[in-house]
Short mmCIF file of N, CA and C in Angstrom, two decimals:
data_model
loop_
_atom_site.label_atom_id
_atom_site.label_comp_id
_atom_site.label_asym_id
_atom_site.label_seq_id
_atom_site.Cartn_x
_atom_site.Cartn_y
_atom_site.Cartn_z
N UNK A 1 67.05 175.90 45.95
CA UNK A 1 67.32 175.26 47.17
C UNK A 1 68.78 175.23 47.48
N UNK A 2 69.08 175.58 48.61
CA UNK A 2 70.46 175.53 48.98
C UNK A 2 71.02 174.11 49.10
N UNK A 3 72.25 173.94 48.82
CA UNK A 3 72.83 172.63 48.80
C UNK A 3 72.95 171.97 50.24
N UNK A 4 72.86 172.73 51.20
CA UNK A 4 72.81 172.15 52.59
C UNK A 4 71.51 171.52 52.95
N UNK A 5 70.56 171.81 52.23
CA UNK A 5 69.24 171.28 52.61
C UNK A 5 68.76 170.01 51.95
N UNK A 6 69.66 169.46 51.06
CA UNK A 6 69.29 168.21 50.33
C UNK A 6 69.34 167.08 51.34
N UNK A 7 68.37 166.18 51.41
CA UNK A 7 68.34 165.10 52.42
C UNK A 7 69.26 163.94 51.89
N UNK A 8 70.52 164.06 52.06
CA UNK A 8 71.51 163.02 51.73
C UNK A 8 72.01 162.34 52.98
N UNK A 9 72.00 161.00 52.99
CA UNK A 9 72.62 160.36 54.16
C UNK A 9 74.09 160.25 54.06
N UNK A 10 74.73 160.11 55.21
CA UNK A 10 76.17 159.99 55.24
C UNK A 10 76.57 158.66 54.59
N UNK A 11 77.94 158.53 54.27
CA UNK A 11 78.46 157.34 53.70
C UNK A 11 78.31 156.18 54.70
N UNK A 12 77.89 155.06 54.17
CA UNK A 12 77.76 153.83 54.97
C UNK A 12 79.00 152.99 54.88
N UNK A 13 79.77 152.80 55.94
CA UNK A 13 81.01 152.02 56.01
C UNK A 13 80.66 150.59 56.29
N UNK A 14 81.27 149.67 55.40
CA UNK A 14 81.01 148.18 55.71
C UNK A 14 81.66 147.79 57.00
N UNK A 15 81.26 146.60 57.61
CA UNK A 15 81.88 146.17 58.77
C UNK A 15 83.34 145.68 58.47
N UNK A 16 84.27 145.72 59.47
CA UNK A 16 85.61 145.35 59.22
C UNK A 16 85.72 143.85 58.77
N UNK A 17 86.67 143.51 57.98
CA UNK A 17 86.82 142.16 57.57
C UNK A 17 87.32 141.24 58.70
N UNK A 18 86.78 140.09 58.85
CA UNK A 18 87.20 139.16 59.89
C UNK A 18 88.63 138.65 59.67
N UNK A 19 89.30 138.29 60.65
CA UNK A 19 90.65 137.76 60.51
C UNK A 19 90.69 136.31 60.03
N UNK A 20 89.72 135.54 60.31
CA UNK A 20 89.66 134.12 59.94
C UNK A 20 88.66 133.94 58.88
N UNK A 21 89.07 133.47 57.69
CA UNK A 21 88.08 133.25 56.64
C UNK A 21 87.14 132.13 56.97
N UNK A 22 85.95 132.31 56.70
CA UNK A 22 84.95 131.30 57.13
C UNK A 22 84.35 130.45 56.05
N UNK A 23 84.76 130.70 54.78
CA UNK A 23 84.13 129.90 53.73
C UNK A 23 84.70 128.51 53.73
N UNK A 24 83.99 127.50 53.34
CA UNK A 24 84.50 126.06 53.31
C UNK A 24 85.70 125.85 52.51
N UNK A 25 85.81 126.56 51.50
CA UNK A 25 87.01 126.42 50.57
C UNK A 25 88.38 126.65 51.25
N UNK A 26 88.33 127.66 52.23
CA UNK A 26 89.61 127.84 52.98
C UNK A 26 89.85 126.73 53.94
N UNK A 27 88.94 126.07 54.49
CA UNK A 27 89.09 124.90 55.39
C UNK A 27 89.65 123.70 54.58
N UNK A 28 89.07 123.56 53.40
CA UNK A 28 89.62 122.48 52.48
C UNK A 28 91.15 122.74 52.17
N UNK A 29 91.36 123.97 51.76
CA UNK A 29 92.77 124.36 51.42
C UNK A 29 93.68 124.16 52.57
N UNK A 30 93.24 124.48 53.85
CA UNK A 30 94.05 124.35 54.99
C UNK A 30 94.32 122.81 55.21
N UNK A 31 93.31 122.02 55.08
CA UNK A 31 93.49 120.59 55.30
C UNK A 31 94.43 119.99 54.22
N UNK A 32 94.31 120.42 52.97
CA UNK A 32 95.25 119.98 51.93
C UNK A 32 96.71 120.40 52.26
N UNK A 33 96.91 121.61 52.71
CA UNK A 33 98.29 122.02 53.05
C UNK A 33 98.81 121.23 54.19
N UNK A 34 98.01 121.00 55.25
CA UNK A 34 98.45 120.18 56.33
C UNK A 34 98.84 118.76 55.88
N UNK A 35 98.02 118.12 54.98
CA UNK A 35 98.31 116.88 54.49
C UNK A 35 99.62 116.92 53.61
N UNK A 36 99.79 117.94 52.86
CA UNK A 36 100.98 117.96 52.01
C UNK A 36 102.25 118.16 52.89
N UNK A 37 102.20 118.94 53.94
CA UNK A 37 103.29 119.22 54.84
C UNK A 37 103.66 117.78 55.57
N UNK A 38 102.59 117.17 55.98
CA UNK A 38 102.81 115.88 56.70
C UNK A 38 103.44 114.80 55.75
N UNK A 39 102.93 114.70 54.53
CA UNK A 39 103.48 113.75 53.55
C UNK A 39 104.87 114.11 53.21
N UNK A 40 105.12 115.45 52.96
CA UNK A 40 106.49 115.90 52.64
C UNK A 40 107.44 115.61 53.80
N UNK A 41 107.01 115.87 55.02
CA UNK A 41 107.83 115.56 56.21
C UNK A 41 108.19 114.11 56.31
N UNK A 42 107.23 113.29 56.02
CA UNK A 42 107.42 111.82 56.07
C UNK A 42 108.52 111.40 55.10
N UNK A 43 108.39 111.89 53.84
CA UNK A 43 109.42 111.49 52.86
C UNK A 43 110.74 112.13 53.11
N UNK A 44 110.77 113.33 53.65
CA UNK A 44 112.05 113.97 53.99
C UNK A 44 112.73 113.17 55.15
N UNK A 45 112.01 112.74 56.19
CA UNK A 45 112.48 111.95 57.23
C UNK A 45 113.09 110.63 56.73
N UNK A 46 112.28 109.99 55.87
CA UNK A 46 112.74 108.74 55.30
C UNK A 46 113.99 108.85 54.50
N UNK A 47 114.00 109.99 53.71
CA UNK A 47 115.27 110.23 52.89
C UNK A 47 116.47 110.50 53.85
N UNK A 48 116.28 111.32 54.85
CA UNK A 48 117.41 111.57 55.79
C UNK A 48 117.90 110.37 56.46
N UNK A 49 116.99 109.51 56.88
CA UNK A 49 117.44 108.26 57.53
C UNK A 49 118.16 107.35 56.58
N UNK A 50 117.68 107.26 55.40
CA UNK A 50 118.40 106.39 54.40
C UNK A 50 119.81 107.04 54.11
N UNK A 51 119.91 108.32 53.99
CA UNK A 51 121.18 108.95 53.72
C UNK A 51 122.14 108.68 54.91
N UNK A 52 121.64 108.80 56.12
CA UNK A 52 122.47 108.62 57.26
C UNK A 52 122.95 107.16 57.34
N UNK A 53 122.00 106.17 57.03
CA UNK A 53 122.41 104.82 57.10
C UNK A 53 123.49 104.53 56.00
N UNK A 54 123.25 105.11 54.82
CA UNK A 54 124.22 104.88 53.69
C UNK A 54 125.62 105.52 54.11
N UNK A 55 125.60 106.57 54.78
CA UNK A 55 126.87 107.25 55.20
C UNK A 55 127.56 106.40 56.23
N UNK A 56 126.83 105.93 57.19
CA UNK A 56 127.45 105.00 58.20
C UNK A 56 127.99 103.72 57.60
N UNK A 57 127.21 103.13 56.74
CA UNK A 57 127.72 101.89 56.09
C UNK A 57 128.97 102.13 55.24
N UNK A 58 129.01 103.13 54.50
CA UNK A 58 130.20 103.39 53.66
C UNK A 58 131.39 103.79 54.56
N UNK A 59 131.18 104.48 55.64
CA UNK A 59 132.32 104.73 56.58
C UNK A 59 132.81 103.39 57.13
N UNK A 60 131.90 102.54 57.64
CA UNK A 60 132.33 101.24 58.17
C UNK A 60 132.99 100.36 57.11
N UNK A 61 132.48 100.53 55.89
CA UNK A 61 133.10 99.72 54.74
C UNK A 61 134.54 100.15 54.51
N UNK A 62 134.81 101.44 54.57
CA UNK A 62 136.16 101.95 54.36
C UNK A 62 137.05 101.56 55.49
N UNK A 63 136.54 101.50 56.70
CA UNK A 63 137.34 101.04 57.89
C UNK A 63 137.76 99.60 57.60
N UNK A 64 136.74 98.76 57.24
CA UNK A 64 137.08 97.32 57.02
C UNK A 64 138.02 97.08 55.85
N UNK A 65 137.94 97.89 54.83
CA UNK A 65 138.90 97.80 53.70
C UNK A 65 140.27 98.15 54.13
N UNK A 66 140.42 99.21 54.96
CA UNK A 66 141.76 99.54 55.44
C UNK A 66 142.32 98.46 56.28
N UNK A 67 141.50 97.76 57.09
CA UNK A 67 141.88 96.69 57.97
C UNK A 67 141.97 95.38 57.23
N UNK A 68 141.47 95.27 56.06
CA UNK A 68 141.34 94.06 55.29
C UNK A 68 140.73 92.93 56.08
N UNK A 69 139.57 93.25 56.71
CA UNK A 69 138.87 92.38 57.61
C UNK A 69 137.64 91.72 56.88
N UNK A 70 137.89 90.55 56.36
CA UNK A 70 136.84 89.85 55.62
C UNK A 70 135.71 89.32 56.45
N UNK A 71 136.13 88.96 57.75
CA UNK A 71 135.12 88.46 58.64
C UNK A 71 134.01 89.49 58.89
N UNK A 72 134.44 90.68 59.21
CA UNK A 72 133.55 91.78 59.50
C UNK A 72 132.84 92.23 58.22
N UNK A 73 133.50 92.10 57.09
CA UNK A 73 132.82 92.41 55.79
C UNK A 73 131.65 91.49 55.58
N UNK A 74 131.78 90.22 55.85
CA UNK A 74 130.68 89.33 55.72
C UNK A 74 129.54 89.65 56.61
N UNK A 75 129.78 90.07 57.82
CA UNK A 75 128.76 90.52 58.79
C UNK A 75 128.12 91.83 58.18
N UNK A 76 128.94 92.77 57.69
CA UNK A 76 128.30 93.93 57.26
C UNK A 76 127.40 93.78 56.08
N UNK A 77 127.89 92.86 55.15
CA UNK A 77 127.02 92.54 53.95
C UNK A 77 125.68 91.90 54.41
N UNK A 78 125.77 91.08 55.42
CA UNK A 78 124.62 90.42 55.84
C UNK A 78 123.62 91.46 56.53
N UNK A 79 124.18 92.34 57.24
CA UNK A 79 123.42 93.39 57.91
C UNK A 79 122.68 94.25 56.82
N UNK A 80 123.46 94.61 55.80
CA UNK A 80 122.86 95.48 54.76
C UNK A 80 121.77 94.68 54.01
N UNK A 81 121.97 93.51 53.83
CA UNK A 81 120.97 92.63 53.07
C UNK A 81 119.72 92.52 53.95
N UNK A 82 119.84 92.30 55.25
CA UNK A 82 118.70 92.17 56.12
C UNK A 82 117.95 93.54 56.18
N UNK A 83 118.66 94.64 56.17
CA UNK A 83 118.09 95.92 56.17
C UNK A 83 117.30 96.19 54.86
N UNK A 84 117.89 95.82 53.68
CA UNK A 84 117.35 96.10 52.43
C UNK A 84 116.24 95.08 52.01
N UNK A 85 116.44 93.81 52.33
CA UNK A 85 115.43 92.79 52.05
C UNK A 85 114.82 92.35 53.39
N UNK A 86 114.08 91.34 53.35
CA UNK A 86 113.47 90.94 54.62
C UNK A 86 114.38 89.95 55.38
N UNK A 87 114.23 89.97 56.68
CA UNK A 87 115.06 89.15 57.47
C UNK A 87 114.77 87.60 57.19
N UNK A 88 113.53 87.25 56.92
CA UNK A 88 113.22 85.84 56.60
C UNK A 88 113.95 85.36 55.34
N UNK A 89 114.08 86.27 54.48
CA UNK A 89 114.69 85.94 53.19
C UNK A 89 116.21 85.79 53.27
N UNK A 90 116.89 86.50 54.11
CA UNK A 90 118.33 86.64 54.13
C UNK A 90 118.99 85.91 55.28
N UNK A 91 118.38 85.93 56.46
CA UNK A 91 119.09 85.50 57.68
C UNK A 91 119.63 84.06 57.64
N UNK A 92 118.94 83.21 56.99
CA UNK A 92 119.35 81.78 56.93
C UNK A 92 120.27 81.37 55.84
N UNK A 93 120.67 82.30 54.96
CA UNK A 93 121.53 82.07 53.85
C UNK A 93 122.96 81.84 54.32
N UNK A 94 123.53 80.77 53.71
CA UNK A 94 124.91 80.39 54.03
C UNK A 94 125.56 79.85 52.76
N UNK A 95 126.88 79.86 52.75
CA UNK A 95 127.66 79.29 51.67
C UNK A 95 127.27 79.72 50.31
N UNK A 96 127.00 78.76 49.46
CA UNK A 96 126.71 79.06 47.99
C UNK A 96 125.33 79.81 47.88
N UNK A 97 124.34 79.49 48.70
CA UNK A 97 123.07 80.24 48.67
C UNK A 97 123.27 81.65 49.01
N UNK A 98 124.20 82.04 49.94
CA UNK A 98 124.46 83.43 50.25
C UNK A 98 125.15 84.13 48.99
N UNK A 99 126.12 83.44 48.38
CA UNK A 99 126.78 83.99 47.18
C UNK A 99 125.77 84.19 46.04
N UNK A 100 124.91 83.14 45.84
CA UNK A 100 123.90 83.34 44.82
C UNK A 100 122.93 84.50 45.13
N UNK A 101 122.63 84.66 46.37
CA UNK A 101 121.79 85.82 46.75
C UNK A 101 122.47 87.11 46.48
N UNK A 102 123.74 87.26 46.78
CA UNK A 102 124.48 88.46 46.56
C UNK A 102 124.50 88.75 45.05
N UNK A 103 124.77 87.75 44.26
CA UNK A 103 124.86 87.90 42.84
C UNK A 103 123.47 88.32 42.25
N UNK A 104 122.38 87.64 42.67
CA UNK A 104 121.02 87.85 42.18
C UNK A 104 120.47 89.20 42.64
N UNK A 105 121.02 89.80 43.69
CA UNK A 105 120.45 91.06 44.19
C UNK A 105 121.10 92.20 43.49
N UNK A 106 122.06 91.97 42.59
CA UNK A 106 122.59 93.04 41.73
C UNK A 106 121.69 93.32 40.59
N UNK A 107 121.86 94.41 39.93
CA UNK A 107 121.04 94.68 38.71
C UNK A 107 121.35 93.67 37.66
N UNK A 108 120.33 93.36 36.78
CA UNK A 108 120.57 92.37 35.75
C UNK A 108 121.69 92.60 34.80
N UNK A 109 121.99 93.84 34.58
CA UNK A 109 123.12 94.23 33.65
C UNK A 109 124.51 94.04 34.21
N UNK A 110 124.56 93.82 35.51
CA UNK A 110 125.86 93.71 36.17
C UNK A 110 126.61 92.49 35.74
N UNK A 111 127.87 92.53 35.72
CA UNK A 111 128.69 91.35 35.44
C UNK A 111 128.62 90.38 36.69
N UNK A 112 129.02 89.12 36.49
CA UNK A 112 129.05 88.21 37.63
C UNK A 112 130.22 88.53 38.45
N UNK A 113 129.99 89.10 39.67
CA UNK A 113 131.01 89.47 40.54
C UNK A 113 131.49 88.49 41.54
N UNK A 114 130.47 87.70 41.99
CA UNK A 114 130.73 86.69 43.09
C UNK A 114 130.89 85.30 42.48
N UNK A 115 132.10 85.05 41.98
CA UNK A 115 132.33 83.76 41.40
C UNK A 115 133.85 83.39 41.68
N UNK A 116 134.17 82.15 41.54
CA UNK A 116 135.48 81.63 41.73
C UNK A 116 136.19 81.99 43.03
N UNK A 117 137.31 82.61 43.02
CA UNK A 117 138.09 82.82 44.22
C UNK A 117 137.40 83.85 45.07
N UNK A 118 136.71 84.79 44.56
CA UNK A 118 135.96 85.77 45.32
C UNK A 118 134.93 85.15 46.11
N UNK A 119 134.17 84.23 45.56
CA UNK A 119 133.10 83.52 46.27
C UNK A 119 133.67 82.67 47.26
N UNK A 120 134.72 81.90 46.90
CA UNK A 120 135.34 80.98 47.83
C UNK A 120 135.90 81.67 49.04
N UNK A 121 136.55 82.82 48.83
CA UNK A 121 137.21 83.60 49.90
C UNK A 121 136.14 84.17 50.82
N UNK A 122 135.04 84.64 50.22
CA UNK A 122 133.92 85.25 50.99
C UNK A 122 133.34 84.19 51.88
N UNK A 123 133.23 82.97 51.43
CA UNK A 123 132.64 81.85 52.20
C UNK A 123 133.60 81.33 53.29
N UNK A 124 134.82 81.26 52.91
CA UNK A 124 135.77 80.60 53.89
C UNK A 124 136.54 81.59 54.77
N UNK A 125 136.52 82.85 54.43
CA UNK A 125 137.35 83.80 55.26
C UNK A 125 136.99 83.84 56.72
N UNK A 126 135.74 83.73 57.12
CA UNK A 126 135.51 83.72 58.53
C UNK A 126 136.11 82.58 59.32
N UNK A 127 136.49 81.54 58.63
CA UNK A 127 137.09 80.40 59.26
C UNK A 127 138.62 80.28 59.12
N UNK A 128 139.25 81.30 58.51
CA UNK A 128 140.66 81.24 58.30
C UNK A 128 141.27 82.38 59.16
N UNK A 129 142.58 82.16 59.37
CA UNK A 129 143.38 83.15 60.05
C UNK A 129 143.71 84.37 59.12
N UNK A 130 143.67 85.52 59.70
CA UNK A 130 143.89 86.72 58.88
C UNK A 130 145.17 86.69 58.06
N UNK A 131 146.18 86.24 58.71
CA UNK A 131 147.58 86.20 58.08
C UNK A 131 147.55 85.23 56.89
N UNK A 132 146.72 84.27 56.85
CA UNK A 132 146.77 83.30 55.72
C UNK A 132 146.03 83.67 54.50
N UNK A 133 145.31 84.78 54.57
CA UNK A 133 144.55 85.21 53.38
C UNK A 133 145.31 86.11 52.49
N UNK A 134 145.22 85.83 51.21
CA UNK A 134 146.01 86.58 50.20
C UNK A 134 145.47 88.04 50.09
N UNK A 135 146.35 88.95 50.05
CA UNK A 135 145.97 90.38 49.98
C UNK A 135 145.41 90.80 48.66
N UNK A 136 145.80 90.21 47.59
CA UNK A 136 145.25 90.49 46.27
C UNK A 136 143.86 90.00 46.16
N UNK A 137 143.61 88.83 46.64
CA UNK A 137 142.27 88.27 46.67
C UNK A 137 141.37 89.06 47.57
N UNK A 138 141.84 89.51 48.67
CA UNK A 138 141.09 90.29 49.61
C UNK A 138 140.68 91.60 48.90
N UNK A 139 141.60 92.23 48.16
CA UNK A 139 141.23 93.49 47.37
C UNK A 139 140.13 93.23 46.38
N UNK A 140 140.15 92.01 45.76
CA UNK A 140 139.11 91.78 44.80
C UNK A 140 137.78 91.50 45.40
N UNK A 141 137.79 90.91 46.67
CA UNK A 141 136.55 90.75 47.35
C UNK A 141 135.95 92.13 47.74
N UNK A 142 136.79 93.04 48.20
CA UNK A 142 136.32 94.36 48.61
C UNK A 142 135.81 95.16 47.43
N UNK A 143 136.38 94.99 46.27
CA UNK A 143 135.94 95.65 45.07
C UNK A 143 134.53 95.17 44.76
N UNK A 144 134.28 93.81 44.72
CA UNK A 144 132.96 93.23 44.47
C UNK A 144 132.00 93.62 45.51
N UNK A 145 132.43 93.67 46.73
CA UNK A 145 131.52 93.98 47.80
C UNK A 145 131.06 95.50 47.74
N UNK A 146 132.08 96.33 47.37
CA UNK A 146 131.74 97.82 47.16
C UNK A 146 130.67 97.96 46.12
N UNK A 147 130.80 97.27 45.04
CA UNK A 147 129.84 97.37 43.94
C UNK A 147 128.45 96.91 44.48
N UNK A 148 128.50 95.83 45.18
CA UNK A 148 127.25 95.29 45.71
C UNK A 148 126.58 96.31 46.70
N UNK A 149 127.38 96.88 47.56
CA UNK A 149 126.92 97.83 48.54
C UNK A 149 126.30 99.05 47.92
N UNK A 150 127.05 99.60 46.92
CA UNK A 150 126.54 100.81 46.23
C UNK A 150 125.25 100.50 45.48
N UNK A 151 125.00 99.32 45.00
CA UNK A 151 123.84 98.97 44.25
C UNK A 151 122.65 98.66 45.24
N UNK A 152 122.88 98.35 46.46
CA UNK A 152 121.89 97.92 47.38
C UNK A 152 121.58 98.96 48.53
N UNK A 153 122.15 100.06 48.45
CA UNK A 153 121.89 101.09 49.52
C UNK A 153 120.94 102.21 48.93
#
């Protein structure tokens, strides 16, 4: 028999592969990727906001230190505390309760920063004239406040 006469059918080509996978596993994977991107975006946004807030606070702190402005330092510390803790917990604190809060919100290993003349100056500075406040004591208050700010941002 001649080879041309064998009854062989031509090669059967499969249909082209679809662009969109239709198995359920791909839909589950797509959902997991979307959830992961959303969660990652949330945490990235939260991190960037915290970083921006920290940068603004530290910039303002340096301005106040250069001006030796204890009145605005007290306001800044209160704003940071309200941002970090709840408003109900912080807003009503005054005098010694405010100083105790500042000290207690530091890590347990920290030395006692807000005591003696630092605490007294932080309490009374808003009611004194700028010229009557001792520069050395002001520097001590700013050092203690800087440590508190760095631990609470």
